[in-house]
CSV table of C-alpha atoms in Angstrom, one decimal:
chain,number,residue,atom,x,y,z
A,161,LEU,CA,100.8,80.8,67.6
A,162,VAL,CA,97.3,81.0,66.2
A,163,PRO,CA,96.7,78.0,63.9
A,164,ALA,CA,96.6,79.0,60.3
A,165,THR,CA,95.0,77.5,57.2
A,166,VAL,CA,96.8,77.6,53.9
A,167,GLN,CA,95.5,76.3,50.6
A,168,ASN,CA,98.3,76.9,48.1
A,169,THR,CA,102.1,77.5,47.9
A,170,GLU,CA,101.8,81.3,48.1
A,171,GLU,CA,99.9,81.2,51.4
A,172,ALA,CA,102.4,78.7,52.7
A,173,LYS,CA,105.3,81.1,51.8
A,174,LYS,CA,103.6,83.9,53.7
A,175,ILE,CA,103.4,81.7,56.8
A,176,LEU,CA,107.2,81.2,56.7
A,177,GLU,CA,107.9,84.9,56.2
A,178,THR,CA,105.9,85.8,59.4
A,179,ASP,CA,107.0,82.9,61.6
A,180,LYS,CA,110.8,83.2,61.6
A,181,ASP,CA,111.2,82.5,65.3
A,182,VAL,CA,109.1,79.3,65.6
A,183,ASP,CA,110.7,76.0,66.6
A,184,GLY,CA,109.0,74.1,63.8
A,185,TYR,CA,105.6,73.2,62.3
A,186,VAL,CA,102.8,70.6,62.6
A,187,VAL,CA,101.1,70.4,59.2
A,188,TYR,CA,97.7,68.8,59.2
A,189,MET,CA,96.7,67.7,55.7
A,190,LEU,CA,92.9,68.1,55.4
A,191,GLY,CA,92.8,68.3,51.6
A,192,ILE,CA,95.0,67.4,48.7
A,193,TRP,CA,97.2,68.9,45.9
A,194,THR,CA,97.8,72.3,47.5
A,195,GLY,CA,101.6,72.2,47.3
A,196,ALA,CA,101.7,73.8,50.8
A,197,PRO,CA,103.2,70.9,52.7
A,198,GLN,CA,106.3,70.8,50.4
A,199,VAL,CA,106.8,74.6,51.0
A,200,ILE,CA,106.7,74.2,54.8
A,201,ALA,CA,108.9,71.1,54.7
A,202,SER,CA,111.6,73.1,52.9
A,203,CYS,CA,112.0,75.7,55.7
A,204,GLY,CA,114.9,73.8,57.3
A,205,LYS,CA,113.2,73.5,60.7
A,206,PRO,CA,111.6,70.4,62.2
A,207,VAL,CA,108.3,69.6,60.6
A,208,ILE,CA,105.6,67.0,61.4
A,209,PHE,CA,103.2,65.9,58.7
A,210,VAL,CA,99.9,64.6,60.0
A,211,ASP,CA,97.4,62.9,57.7
A,212,ASP,CA,93.7,63.6,58.3
A,213,LEU,CA,92.9,60.0,57.1
A,214,TYR,CA,91.2,59.9,53.7
A,215,GLY,CA,91.0,63.7,53.5
A,216,GLY,CA,94.7,64.4,53.1
A,217,SER,CA,96.1,61.0,52.3
A,218,GLY,CA,97.1,61.5,48.7
A,219,GLU,CA,99.2,64.6,49.3
A,220,PHE,CA,100.5,63.3,52.6
A,221,LEU,CA,102.0,60.2,51.0
A,222,VAL,CA,103.5,62.1,48.1
A,223,ALA,CA,104.8,65.1,50.1
A,224,TYR,CA,106.3,62.9,52.9
A,225,SER,CA,108.1,60.5,50.5
A,226,GLU,CA,109.5,63.6,48.6
A,227,ALA,CA,110.7,65.2,51.8
A,228,LYS,CA,112.4,61.9,52.9
A,229,LYS,CA,114.1,61.6,49.5
A,230,ASN,CA,115.4,65.2,49.8
A,231,GLY,CA,116.7,64.7,53.3
A,232,LEU,CA,114.4,67.2,54.9
A,233,LYS,CA,113.7,67.3,58.7
A,234,VAL,CA,110.2,65.9,58.4
A,235,ALA,CA,108.5,63.3,60.6
A,236,ALA,CA,105.1,61.8,59.7
A,237,VAL,CA,102.0,60.5,61.5
A,238,SER,CA,99.3,58.6,59.6
A,239,SER,CA,97.1,57.1,62.4
A,240,SER,CA,93.6,57.0,63.6
A,241,ASP,CA,94.9,57.1,67.2
A,242,PHE,CA,95.3,60.7,68.2
A,243,ASN,CA,97.8,59.7,70.9
A,244,ASP,CA,100.3,59.1,68.1
A,245,VAL,CA,100.0,62.7,67.1
A,246,VAL,CA,100.5,63.8,70.7
A,247,LYS,CA,103.6,61.6,71.0
A,248,ALA,CA,105.1,63.2,67.9
A,249,VAL,CA,104.2,66.8,68.9
A,250,ASN,CA,105.8,66.1,72.3
A,251,ILE,CA,109.2,65.8,70.5
A,252,PHE,CA,109.2,69.6,70.4
A,253,GLU,CA,109.0,69.7,74.2
A,254,CYS,CA,111.9,67.1,74.4
A,255,LEU,CA,114.0,69.3,72.1
A,256,LYS,CA,113.2,72.4,74.2
A,257,LYS,CA,114.3,70.6,77.4
A,258,LEU,CA,117.5,69.5,75.8
A,259,ARG,CA,118.4,73.0,74.8
A,260,SER,CA,118.3,74.1,78.5
A,261,SER,CA,120.0,71.0,80.0
A,262,VAL,CA,123.4,70.5,81.5
A,263,ILE,CA,125.4,67.3,81.7
A,264,LEU,CA,128.1,67.0,84.3
A,265,ASN,CA,131.2,65.0,83.3
A,266,VAL,CA,133.3,64.1,86.3
A,267,GLY,CA,136.9,63.0,85.6
A,268,GLY,CA,136.9,63.2,81.8
A,269,GLY,CA,134.8,61.5,79.2
A,270,TRP,CA,134.6,59.7,75.9
A,271,GLY,CA,132.1,59.2,73.1
A,272,ASN,CA,130.3,62.2,71.7
A,273,SER,CA,132.4,65.4,72.1
A,274,PRO,CA,130.9,68.1,74.3
A,275,GLU,CA,131.0,70.4,71.2
A,276,SER,CA,129.0,68.1,69.0
A,277,ILE,CA,126.3,67.6,71.8
A,278,GLU,CA,125.9,71.4,72.2
A,279,ASN,CA,125.9,72.0,68.4
A,280,VAL,CA,123.1,69.5,67.8
A,281,PHE,CA,121.0,69.8,70.9
A,282,GLY,CA,122.1,72.9,72.7
A,283,THR,CA,122.8,70.7,75.8
A,284,LYS,CA,125.9,71.9,77.7
A,285,VAL,CA,128.5,69.5,79.0
A,286,LYS,CA,130.5,70.8,82.0
A,287,PHE,CA,133.7,69.1,83.1
A,288,ILE,CA,134.1,68.6,86.8
A,289,PRO,CA,137.5,67.4,88.3
A,290,PHE,CA,137.5,64.5,90.7
A,291,GLU,CA,138.7,66.8,93.5
A,292,GLU,CA,135.5,68.8,93.4
A,293,LEU,CA,133.3,65.7,93.8
A,294,ASP,CA,135.6,64.2,96.4
A,295,ALA,CA,135.5,67.4,98.5
A,296,LEU,CA,131.6,67.3,98.6
A,297,TYR,CA,131.7,63.6,99.4
A,298,LYS,CA,134.0,64.2,102.5
A,299,LYS,CA,131.6,67.0,103.6
A,300,ALA,CA,128.4,65.0,103.1
A,301,ASP,CA,125.9,64.8,105.9
A,302,ARG,CA,126.6,61.4,107.3
A,303,LYS,CA,123.3,61.3,109.2
A,304,GLU,CA,121.4,61.8,106.0
A,305,ALA,CA,123.6,59.2,104.3
A,306,LYS,CA,122.6,56.7,107.0
A,307,LYS,CA,118.9,57.4,106.3
A,308,TRP,CA,119.4,56.7,102.5
A,309,ALA,CA,121.4,53.6,103.2
A,310,SER,CA,118.8,52.3,105.6
A,311,ARG,CA,116.1,53.0,103.0
A,312,TRP,CA,118.0,51.1,100.3
A,313,ILE,CA,118.7,48.2,102.6
A,314,LYS,CA,115.1,47.9,103.8
A,315,SER,CA,113.8,47.9,100.2
A,316,ALA,CA,116.3,45.3,98.9
A,317,ARG,CA,115.3,41.7,98.6
A,318,LYS,CA,118.7,40.9,100.0
A,319,VAL,CA,122.2,42.4,100.7
A,320,VAL,CA,125.0,40.0,99.7
A,321,GLU,CA,128.6,41.4,100.0
A,322,PRO,CA,128.6,45.0,101.1
A,323,SER,CA,128.6,46.0,104.7
A,324,LYS,CA,126.3,48.7,106.1
A,325,GLN,CA,129.3,51.1,106.2
A,326,VAL,CA,130.0,50.5,102.5
A,327,ILE,CA,126.4,51.3,101.6
A,328,GLU,CA,126.5,54.4,103.8
A,329,ASP,CA,129.6,55.5,101.9
A,330,SER,CA,127.6,55.0,98.7
A,331,ALA,CA,124.8,57.1,100.1
A,332,ALA,CA,127.3,59.9,100.9
A,333,MET,CA,128.5,59.7,97.3
A,334,TYR,CA,124.9,60.1,96.2
A,335,LEU,CA,124.5,63.2,98.4
A,336,ALA,CA,127.7,64.6,97.0
A,337,MET,CA,126.6,64.1,93.4
A,338,LYS,CA,123.2,65.5,94.1
A,339,GLN,CA,124.7,68.6,95.6
A,340,LEU,CA,127.0,68.9,92.6
A,341,MET,CA,124.0,68.7,90.2
A,342,GLU,CA,122.1,71.3,92.2
A,343,GLN,CA,125.0,73.7,92.2
A,344,ASN,CA,125.3,73.4,88.5
A,345,SER,CA,121.6,73.2,87.6
A,346,ALA,CA,122.3,69.9,85.9
A,347,GLU,CA,119.9,67.1,84.9
A,348,ALA,CA,122.5,64.5,84.2
A,349,ILE,CA,125.8,63.3,85.7
A,350,THR,CA,128.3,60.8,84.4
A,351,VAL,CA,131.5,59.8,86.4
A,352,ASN,CA,134.7,58.2,85.3
A,353,CYS,CA,134.0,55.7,88.1
A,354,LEU,CA,136.6,53.0,87.4
A,355,GLY,CA,139.4,55.5,86.8
A,356,GLY,CA,138.4,57.5,89.8
A,357,PHE,CA,138.0,54.6,92.2
A,358,TYR,CA,141.0,52.6,91.0
A,359,GLY,CA,143.1,55.8,91.1
A,360,GLY,CA,142.1,56.7,94.7
A,361,LYS,CA,140.5,59.9,93.4
A,362,ILE,CA,137.0,59.0,94.7
A,363,LEU,CA,136.4,56.8,97.8
A,364,ALA,CA,133.1,55.3,96.9
A,365,TYR,CA,131.4,54.0,93.8
A,366,PRO,CA,128.5,56.1,92.5
A,367,CYS,CA,126.4,53.1,91.4
A,368,LEU,CA,123.7,53.2,94.0
A,369,GLY,CA,123.4,57.0,93.6
A,370,PHE,CA,123.0,56.5,89.8
A,371,CYS,CA,120.2,54.1,90.4
A,372,GLN,CA,118.4,56.6,92.7
A,373,PHE,CA,118.8,59.4,90.1
A,374,ASN,CA,117.4,57.2,87.3
A,375,ASP,CA,114.4,56.2,89.4
A,376,GLU,CA,113.8,59.9,89.9
A,377,LEU,CA,114.2,60.7,86.2
A,378,LYS,CA,117.5,62.4,86.7
A,379,VAL,CA,120.2,60.8,84.7
A,380,GLY,CA,123.1,59.0,86.4
A,381,ALA,CA,125.4,57.3,83.8
A,382,CYS,CA,128.4,55.0,84.0
A,383,GLU,CA,132.0,55.5,83.0
A,384,SER,CA,131.8,59.1,81.6
A,385,ASP,CA,130.3,57.7,78.4
A,386,LEU,CA,128.8,61.0,77.0
A,387,THR,CA,127.1,59.2,74.0
A,388,SER,CA,125.1,57.0,76.4
A,389,THR,CA,124.5,59.8,78.9
A,390,LEU,CA,123.0,62.0,76.1
A,391,THR,CA,121.0,59.0,74.9
A,392,MET,CA,119.6,58.4,78.4
A,393,LEU,CA,118.7,62.1,78.8
A,394,ILE,CA,117.0,62.2,75.4
A,395,MET,CA,114.9,59.1,76.2
A,396,THR,CA,114.0,60.3,79.7
A,397,TYR,CA,112.5,63.5,78.1
A,398,LEU,CA,111.0,61.6,75.2
A,399,THR,CA,109.3,58.7,77.2
A,400,GLY,CA,109.2,59.7,80.9
A,401,ARG,CA,111.2,56.5,81.6
A,402,PRO,CA,114.8,56.0,82.6
A,403,GLY,CA,117.4,54.2,80.5
A,404,PHE,CA,119.7,51.3,81.5
A,405,ILE,CA,123.3,51.5,80.2
A,406,SER,CA,125.0,48.1,79.6
A,407,ASP,CA,127.8,46.1,78.1
A,408,PRO,CA,125.8,43.6,76.0
A,409,VAL,CA,126.7,39.9,75.6
A,410,ILE,CA,125.4,37.8,72.7
A,411,ASP,CA,124.5,34.1,73.1
A,412,THR,CA,123.6,32.7,69.7
A,413,SER,CA,122.7,29.2,71.1
A,414,LYS,CA,119.8,30.8,72.9
A,415,ASN,CA,119.2,33.6,70.4
A,416,GLN,CA,119.7,36.0,73.3
A,417,ILE,CA,121.3,39.3,73.9
A,418,ILE,CA,122.2,39.9,77.6
A,419,TYR,CA,122.3,43.6,78.8
A,420,ALA,CA,124.9,43.4,81.6
A,421,HIS,CA,126.0,46.2,83.9
A,422,CYS,CA,126.2,47.1,87.6
A,423,VAL,CA,123.7,50.0,87.4
A,424,ALA,CA,120.0,49.6,86.5
A,425,PRO,CA,116.9,51.5,87.6
A,426,THR,CA,114.2,49.8,89.7
A,427,LYS,CA,111.5,52.1,88.2
A,428,VAL,CA,111.8,51.2,84.6
A,429,PHE,CA,108.2,52.4,83.8
A,430,GLY,CA,108.8,55.8,85.4
A,431,PRO,CA,108.5,57.1,88.9
A,432,GLU,CA,104.8,56.2,89.1
A,433,GLY,CA,105.2,52.7,87.8
A,434,ARG,CA,105.8,49.5,89.7
A,435,SER,CA,109.2,48.8,91.3
A,436,SER,CA,111.5,46.0,90.4
A,437,PRO,CA,113.0,43.9,93.3
A,438,TYR,CA,116.8,44.2,93.7
A,439,HIS,CA,119.8,42.8,95.4
A,440,ILE,CA,122.7,45.0,96.8
A,441,ARG,CA,126.0,43.5,95.7
A,442,SER,CA,129.6,44.4,95.4
A,443,HIS,CA,130.9,46.0,92.3
A,444,SER,CA,131.7,43.1,89.9
A,445,GLU,CA,135.2,44.0,88.6
A,446,ASP,CA,137.0,44.4,92.0
A,447,ARG,CA,134.4,43.0,94.5
A,448,LYS,CA,134.4,46.3,96.3
A,449,GLY,CA,131.9,49.0,96.9
A,450,ALA,CA,128.1,48.6,96.5
A,451,ALA,CA,126.2,48.1,93.3
A,452,LEU,CA,122.7,47.0,92.3
A,453,ARG,CA,121.4,43.8,90.7
A,454,SER,CA,117.9,44.8,89.5
A,455,LEU,CA,115.5,42.0,88.7
A,456,LEU,CA,113.9,43.6,85.7
A,457,PRO,CA,110.4,42.8,84.2
A,458,LEU,CA,110.1,39.9,81.8
A,459,GLY,CA,107.9,39.5,78.7
A,460,GLU,CA,108.4,43.2,77.9
A,461,ILE,CA,109.5,44.9,74.7
A,462,VAL,CA,112.6,47.1,75.1
A,463,THR,CA,114.1,49.7,72.8
A,464,ASN,CA,118.0,49.6,72.7
A,465,LEU,CA,119.8,52.5,71.1
A,466,GLU,CA,122.6,55.2,71.0
A,467,PHE,CA,122.4,58.7,69.6
A,468,ASN,CA,125.6,59.8,67.9
A,469,CYS,CA,125.9,63.6,67.2
A,470,GLU,CA,129.1,63.2,65.2
A,471,LYS,CA,127.7,60.5,62.9
A,472,ARG,CA,124.2,62.2,62.9
A,473,GLN,CA,122.7,58.8,63.3
A,474,VAL,CA,120.7,56.7,65.8
A,475,LEU,CA,121.6,53.0,66.2
A,476,LEU,CA,118.6,51.0,67.3
A,477,HIS,CA,117.4,47.4,67.9
A,478,MET,CA,114.3,46.0,69.6
A,479,ALA,CA,114.1,43.0,71.9
A,480,LYS,CA,111.7,41.1,74.2
A,481,THR,CA,112.9,40.4,77.8
A,482,GLU,CA,112.9,36.8,79.0
A,483,ALA,CA,115.3,36.2,81.9
A,484,ASN,CA,117.3,37.8,84.7
A,485,ILE,CA,120.5,35.8,84.6
A,486,ASP,CA,122.4,34.9,87.8
A,487,GLU,CA,126.0,34.5,86.8
A,488,ASP,CA,129.0,35.6,88.8
A,489,LYS,CA,131.0,36.6,85.8
A,490,ALA,CA,130.7,40.2,84.6
A,491,CYS,CA,128.3,42.9,85.8
A,492,ARG,CA,125.6,42.3,88.4
A,493,THR,CA,122.4,43.1,86.4
A,494,LYS,CA,122.1,40.7,83.5
A,495,LEU,CA,118.8,41.1,81.5
A,496,ALA,CA,118.5,38.5,78.7
A,497,ALA,CA,116.2,39.3,75.8
A,498,GLN,CA,115.3,37.8,72.4
A,499,PRO,CA,116.3,40.3,69.6
A,500,ILE,CA,113.5,41.2,67.2
A,501,GLY,CA,115.3,40.6,64.0
A,502,ASP,CA,118.5,38.8,63.0
A,503,ILE,CA,120.9,38.1,65.8
A,504,ASN,CA,123.7,37.6,63.3
A,505,LYS,CA,123.2,41.1,61.9
A,506,LEU,CA,123.3,42.3,65.5
A,507,MET,CA,127.0,41.3,65.7
A,508,ASN,CA,128.0,43.8,63.0
A,509,TYR,CA,128.1,47.3,64.4
A,510,TRP,CA,130.2,47.2,67.6
A,511,ASN,CA,133.5,48.4,66.2
A,512,GLU,CA,131.8,51.5,64.9
A,513,TRP,CA,129.6,52.3,67.9
A,514,GLY,CA,131.4,50.8,70.9
A,515,TRP,CA,130.2,48.3,73.4
A,516,HIS,CA,127.6,50.3,75.4
A,517,ARG,CA,123.9,50.4,74.6
A,518,VAL,CA,121.0,52.1,76.4
A,519,THR,CA,117.9,50.1,77.1
A,520,VAL,CA,114.5,51.7,77.7
A,521,PHE,CA,111.4,49.6,78.5
A,522,GLY,CA,108.6,50.0,75.9
A,523,ASP,CA,108.3,50.1,72.2
A,524,HIS,CA,109.6,53.6,71.4
A,525,LYS,CA,110.8,52.9,67.9
A,526,ARG,CA,108.4,55.2,66.1
A,527,SER,CA,109.1,58.0,68.5
A,528,VAL,CA,112.8,57.6,68.0
A,529,GLU,CA,112.4,57.5,64.2
A,530,ASN,CA,110.3,60.7,64.3
A,531,LEU,CA,112.8,62.5,66.5
A,532,ALA,CA,115.6,61.4,64.2
A,533,ALA,CA,113.7,62.6,61.2
A,534,MET,CA,113.2,66.0,62.8
A,535,LEU,CA,116.9,66.2,63.6
A,536,GLY,CA,118.0,65.1,60.2
A,537,PHE,CA,119.6,62.0,61.7
A,538,GLY,CA,119.7,58.6,59.9
A,539,VAL,CA,118.4,55.5,61.7
A,540,VAL,CA,120.6,52.3,61.6
A,541,GLU,CA,118.6,49.2,62.6
A,542,GLU,CA,121.3,46.8,63.9
A,543,ALA,CA,119.1,43.7,64.1
């Protein structure tokens, strides 16, 4: 649309009357006491207020605080760095991508219901029976699988338990999942991996394939957890970086939270960023299959969160990474971090939100808060 200038409430109302099909609004405040921002904010669509510092600050502060008090879908940017405006406006692109995205759920899921995900984001969740994935696995090109296995083995710092054949089986599972995603035009896949493997419904773990997807900014998520899968997809679109789903462990003696799982990306800063070294290990629970121990970057801020469509909330905490723990118990990747905040408060929300958290490298708190505001979600800071 052609940018418009409004100077009073009547002109703002005319904008709303003629722009019924827009996704939302970016309102630059260049002057004060027009009343126009309040009118735009009341439209029910996502709105971003931007303060032209000094020029619009008075009305910006008053209008934004009023919008927040009234529960309107308004985010705010008050910064001399124009990149902060760009990050906020890119949320519209994130929401657009989510509306056209498909998540594949193999073998049944838990967490956010498919209906709630589609109602909030427009993202479709498609159920896939184990048999469909297994059939593709059995038909997978074994020569291509050998190439992927060789590539993974060559890039690994070391291979501990799995044989070459087991890694080739994992590569065949990757090719099967990739074909399944292509057939369904899907951007994300989550598999009931433990139920499927223990029940003999799938013959290889999807862990290495998930790592490959996440490095390529396609989402591969563990255990058919739809809440975490959705969170990973949102953050991939929002930041251009993959997420890491984990079962956190808290060590109060060291003021640490340890993000532990058998799947983690090696390209945590995105496909063009540096790669983390990794080991190829067996899957921790049953010492079978192939999984990854990713040695993740230290001294970095990470954002840890879950989006819940049914609660219409985001749970969030920040931390600073400080160690890759080598411990045989529990999952292979164990990233220890110092929570930013109160570790005792961090013990309080697990019964309401479940064990999993999604970790994304970088400080994305403000972007998450802006997205939540534009969705009408609350933000719960758990530390």
